[in-house]
PDB file of C-alpha atoms in Angstrom:
ATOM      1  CA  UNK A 272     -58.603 -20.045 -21.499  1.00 67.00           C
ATOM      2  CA  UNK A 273     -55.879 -21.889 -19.240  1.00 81.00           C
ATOM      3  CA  UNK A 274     -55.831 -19.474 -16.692  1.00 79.00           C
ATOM      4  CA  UNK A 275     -59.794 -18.924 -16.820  1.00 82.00           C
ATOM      5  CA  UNK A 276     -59.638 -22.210 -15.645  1.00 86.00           C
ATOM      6  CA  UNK A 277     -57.733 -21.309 -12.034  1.00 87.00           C
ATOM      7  CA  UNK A 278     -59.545 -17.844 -11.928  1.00 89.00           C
ATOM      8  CA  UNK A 279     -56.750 -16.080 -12.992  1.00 88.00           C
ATOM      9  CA  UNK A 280     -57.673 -12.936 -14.321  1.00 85.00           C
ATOM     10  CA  UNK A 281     -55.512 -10.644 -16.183  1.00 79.00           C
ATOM     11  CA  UNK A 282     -56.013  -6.348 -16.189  1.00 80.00           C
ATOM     12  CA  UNK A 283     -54.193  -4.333 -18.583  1.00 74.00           C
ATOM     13  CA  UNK A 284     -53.154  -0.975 -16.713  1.00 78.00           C
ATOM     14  CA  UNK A 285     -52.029   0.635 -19.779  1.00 73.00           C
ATOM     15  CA  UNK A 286     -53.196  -0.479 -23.175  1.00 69.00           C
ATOM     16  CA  UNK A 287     -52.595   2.255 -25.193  1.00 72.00           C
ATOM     17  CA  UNK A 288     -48.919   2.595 -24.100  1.00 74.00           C
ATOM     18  CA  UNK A 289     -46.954   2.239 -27.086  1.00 82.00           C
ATOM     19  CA  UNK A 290     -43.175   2.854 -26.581  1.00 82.00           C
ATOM     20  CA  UNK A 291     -40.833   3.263 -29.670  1.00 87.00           C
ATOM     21  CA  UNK A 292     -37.774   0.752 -29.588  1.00 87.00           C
ATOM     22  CA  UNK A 293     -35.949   3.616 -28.028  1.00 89.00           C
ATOM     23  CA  UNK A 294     -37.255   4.043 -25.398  1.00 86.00           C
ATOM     24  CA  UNK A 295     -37.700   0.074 -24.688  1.00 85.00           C
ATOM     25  CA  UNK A 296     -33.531  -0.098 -25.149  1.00 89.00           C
ATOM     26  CA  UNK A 297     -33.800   2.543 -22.484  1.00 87.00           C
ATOM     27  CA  UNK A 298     -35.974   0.648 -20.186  1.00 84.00           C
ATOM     28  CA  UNK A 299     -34.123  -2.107 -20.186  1.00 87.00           C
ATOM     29  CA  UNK A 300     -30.916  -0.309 -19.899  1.00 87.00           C
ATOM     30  CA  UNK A 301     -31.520   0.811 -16.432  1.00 83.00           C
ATOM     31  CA  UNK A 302     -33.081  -2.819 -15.454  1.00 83.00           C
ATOM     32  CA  UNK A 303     -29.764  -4.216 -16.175  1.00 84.00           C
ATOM     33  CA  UNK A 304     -27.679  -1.150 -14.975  1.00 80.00           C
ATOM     34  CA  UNK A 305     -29.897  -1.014 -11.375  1.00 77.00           C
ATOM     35  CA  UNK A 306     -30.252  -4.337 -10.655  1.00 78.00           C
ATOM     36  CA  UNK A 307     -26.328  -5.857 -11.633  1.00 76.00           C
ATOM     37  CA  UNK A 308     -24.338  -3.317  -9.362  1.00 70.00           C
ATOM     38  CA  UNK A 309     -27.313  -4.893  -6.865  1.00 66.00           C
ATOM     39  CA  UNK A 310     -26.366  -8.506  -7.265  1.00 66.00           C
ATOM     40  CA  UNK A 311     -22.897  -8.030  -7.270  1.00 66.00           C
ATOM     41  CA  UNK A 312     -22.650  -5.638  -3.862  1.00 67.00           C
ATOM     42  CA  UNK A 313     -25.719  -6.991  -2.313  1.00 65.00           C
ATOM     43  CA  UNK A 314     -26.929  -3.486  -1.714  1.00 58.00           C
ATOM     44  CA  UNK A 315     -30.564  -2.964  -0.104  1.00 65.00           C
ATOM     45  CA  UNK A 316     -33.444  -1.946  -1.560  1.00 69.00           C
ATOM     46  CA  UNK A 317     -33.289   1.691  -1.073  1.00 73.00           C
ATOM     47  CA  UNK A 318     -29.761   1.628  -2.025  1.00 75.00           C
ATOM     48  CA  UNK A 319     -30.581   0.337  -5.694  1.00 72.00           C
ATOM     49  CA  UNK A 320     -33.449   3.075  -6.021  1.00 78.00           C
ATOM     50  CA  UNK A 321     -31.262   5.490  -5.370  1.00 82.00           C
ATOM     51  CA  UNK A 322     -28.525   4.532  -8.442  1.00 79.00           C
ATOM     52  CA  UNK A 323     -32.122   3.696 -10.388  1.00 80.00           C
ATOM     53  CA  UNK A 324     -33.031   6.943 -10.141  1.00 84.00           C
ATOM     54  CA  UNK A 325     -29.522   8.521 -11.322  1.00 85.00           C
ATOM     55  CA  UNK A 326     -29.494   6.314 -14.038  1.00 82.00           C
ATOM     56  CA  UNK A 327     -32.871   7.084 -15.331  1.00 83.00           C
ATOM     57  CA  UNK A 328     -32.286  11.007 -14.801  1.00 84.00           C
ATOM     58  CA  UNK A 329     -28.709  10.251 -16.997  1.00 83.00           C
ATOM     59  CA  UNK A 330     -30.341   8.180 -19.794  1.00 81.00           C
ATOM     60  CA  UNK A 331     -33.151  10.180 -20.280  1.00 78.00           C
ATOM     61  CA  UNK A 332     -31.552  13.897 -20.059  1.00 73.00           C
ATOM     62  CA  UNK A 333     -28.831  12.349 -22.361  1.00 58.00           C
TER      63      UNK A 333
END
C-alpha cells in the first residue's frame, strides 16, 4: 500500500501473458543486441529500430 499512499496506481495490460523461458531468453536477447550496438555508436532512435527489427525477424524465424 506504499504507492496507494502517493496515488500511484498500477494497470496490468496483459495478465494472462505467460511466456515460456524461451521466449523470455529471446526477449532479452534483442534488448541487449538493440540497445549495445546503440550505446557504443550513439546511433538515433530510428537507427536502433531498424537493427531491432532485423534482429527480432532473425531470432524468431531462426
Amino acid at each position: 500500500m506504499f504507492f496507494a499512499g502517493y496515488g500511484v496506481r498500477f494497470t496490468v495490460l496483459y495478465p494472462n501473458d505467460r511466456k515460456t523461458p524461451e521466449q523470455e531468453l529471446t526477449d532479452d536477447r534483442i534488448a541487449i543486441l538493440t540497445s549495445f550496438p546503440g550505446r557504443l555508436y550513439g546511433m538515433s532512435s530510428h537507427k536502433q529500430k531498424e537493427i531491432a527489427a532485423c534482429i527480432e525477424e532473425v531470432l524468431h524465424t531462426s
